[in-house]
Amino acid sequence: MTENTGKGASRRQFLAGAAALGAGTVAASVAKAAGPDPLITEVQEWATGLGDGVDATPYGLPIHFESDVRRRNVGWLTADTISSINFTPIHALDGTITPAGCAFERHHSGAIELAKEDYRLMINGLVDTPLVFTYADLERFPRENHVYFCECAANTGMEWAGSQLNGAQFTHGMIHNMEYSGIPLRTLLEEAGLGAAGDLKDKWVYVEGADASSNGRSIPMEKALDDVLVAFKANGEALRKEHGYPVRLVVPGWEGNMWVKWLRRVEVMDQAVESREETSKYTDTLADGTSRKWTWVMDAKSVVTSPSPQMPIKHGPGPLVITGMAWSGRGAITGVDVSLDGGKNWQKARLGAPGAKNALTRFYLDIVWDGSEMLLQSRAHDETGYVQPTKKQLREVRGENSIYHNNCIQTWWVTADGKAENVEVS
Ligand SMILES: Nc1nc2c(c(=O)[nH]1)N[C@H]1C(S)=C(S)[C@@H](COP(=O)(O)O)O[C@H]1N2
Ligand SMILES: [Mo]
């Protein structure tokens, strides 16, 4: 429900909610509505004229009432928008699929425009036959569809030292979850032939993009041959320019930086390159000043998306839907717990659908809110048995010098007036 929903509409939804929850819970407040509602008793403007014809919007956009549901950046985080990041409005979304139009963007040298006709993908290095594929070539290989999340390793990175950004969009919005159509990288590597590489166990691929930054990353051959996709469609349509049109790499469960956009080259190598993006950046500085490297996998994590600072409770005490999302780069989410009191007591949330490997899972906790303040938290479990850590537990092993891979439990302080704020319970 948004502030744009008319009074009548909100009452209709309220009635539907009451029916679903069973009579008694909210029926009393509905009965109190006094006098005829003109939205029901009077013929409205939208019923006396004609609506738009079918071609009014050849490619549809969200209705203007929903214009607040959009990507946002945080000006002070980066010097300019060229090498920067914006955030998915996760607070306002439901289900699991991220619409491409509001899926976060992260560029190191801006989003480039690269036409399909100008697209080339080179496979070289320790292969039997170096190959170059055009876009039309790629379309002729057998393809697969998979839903995967892509999370920047810096997601939640501003929260290490204390609570900072006031909204789930800003604390956890460097993530999107789409259905990709693409070719297994394995297929293309095998097309070039891996005989020349010898024993594949200690081999790597180095992947780079066509943009000025190139964003080169080394990936162990084992992963390259496992589930990595060379993708050209997301959510059924061509990738958006900002997400790597016409072709990007999809590296399931691993940090977003490895998902090279505008993919132009895959080189088979006998060692890692140790490029900028895997040494000076995307390594995790520990308390003693040394850094962890090769921390590719995104550990299990979750966040309550509503209520949250951008999604206050407007309806007062009574039935309340608490919802959020959970994900893990190590496998499927098996459960999510929700706490209303800062982690003292936990309740099992309901999963919107069974967790799927390396994809977002939606969770719900439907409660009757008594109007008292809450310290809302969520805690994810994945199929490896891993449990999302508290901030204290994470700091014990990782210190506070890091930016990347902060997957600790998030707290929203919900006050009696329904407003929510980002606070730290460690
Ligand atoms: N070629 C290229 N690929 C890139 C980047 C880039 O700047 N250039 N940014 C990386 C980073 S850091 C992330 S988190 C993801 C973000 O993907 P998105 O913009 O589709 O959200 O793309 C990765 N791939
Ligand atoms: Mo990233």
Coordinates of N, CA and C and ligand atoms in Angstrom, one line a residue, residues 104-108 152 176 209 211 213 215 242-243 248 256-257 259-262 282, ligand 1:
F104 N 20.1 -2.3 -9.3 CA 21.3 -1.4 -9.0 C 22.3 -1.5 -10.1
E105 N 23.1 -0.4 -10.2 CA 24.2 -0.3 -11.2 C 25.5 0.0 -10.5
R106 N 26.5 -0.7 -11.0 CA 27.9 -0.4 -10.5 C 28.8 -0.3 -11.7
H107 N 29.3 0.9 -11.9 CA 30.3 1.1 -13.0 C 31.6 1.6 -12.5
H108 N 32.7 1.2 -13.1 CA 34.0 1.7 -12.8 C 34.4 2.8 -13.8
C152 N 26.9 -6.9 -4.9 CA 28.3 -6.3 -4.8 C 28.9 -6.6 -3.5
H176 N 20.7 -7.5 -6.9 CA 19.5 -7.7 -7.8 C 19.4 -9.2 -8.1
G209 N 36.1 -6.9 -19.5 CA 35.0 -6.2 -20.2 C 35.5 -5.3 -21.2
D211 N 34.6 -2.1 -21.5 CA 34.7 -0.7 -21.1 C 36.1 -0.3 -20.7
S213 N 37.5 0.6 -18.0 CA 38.0 0.0 -16.8 C 38.5 -1.4 -17.0
N215 N 37.7 -4.0 -15.8 CA 37.2 -4.7 -14.6 C 37.7 -6.2 -14.7
E242 N 23.0 -0.7 -18.9 CA 23.8 -0.5 -17.6 C 24.1 -1.8 -17.0
H243 N 23.5 -2.9 -17.4 CA 23.8 -4.2 -16.9 C 24.7 -5.1 -17.8
R248 N 27.0 -10.3 -20.7 CA 27.7 -10.2 -19.4 C 28.0 -11.6 -18.9
G256 N 29.7 -9.6 -6.9 CA 29.2 -9.0 -8.1 C 30.4 -8.5 -9.0
N257 N 31.5 -8.1 -8.4 CA 32.6 -7.6 -9.2 C 33.1 -8.6 -10.3
W259 N 31.1 -10.5 -12.0 CA 30.1 -10.6 -13.1 C 30.4 -9.6 -14.2
V260 N 31.5 -9.8 -14.9 CA 32.0 -8.8 -15.9 C 30.9 -8.5 -17.0
K261 N 30.7 -7.2 -17.1 CA 29.7 -6.7 -18.1 C 30.4 -6.4 -19.4
W262 N 29.7 -6.3 -20.5 CA 30.3 -6.0 -21.8 C 31.4 -7.0 -22.0
Y282 N 38.4 -5.2 -3.4 CA 37.8 -6.5 -3.3 C 38.6 -7.5 -2.5
Ligands
LIG1 N1 33.0 -4.4 -17.4 C1 32.6 -4.1 -16.2 N2 32.0 -5.1 -15.5 C2 31.6 -4.9 -14.2 C3 31.8 -3.7 -13.6 C4 32.4 -2.6 -14.4 O1 32.6 -1.5 -13.9 N3 32.8 -2.9 -15.6 N4 31.4 -3.5 -12.3 C5 31.4 -4.8 -11.5 C6 30.8 -4.7 -10.1 S1 31.8 -4.0 -8.9 C7 29.6 -5.1 -9.8 S2 29.0 -5.1 -8.2 C8 28.7 -5.7 -10.9 C9 27.4 -4.9 -10.8 O2 26.5 -5.3 -11.8 P1 25.3 -4.3 -12.2 O3 25.8 -3.0 -12.7 O4 24.5 -5.1 -13.3 O5 24.5 -4.2 -11.0 O6 29.2 -5.6 -12.1 C10 30.6 -5.9 -12.2 N5 31.0 -6.0 -13.6

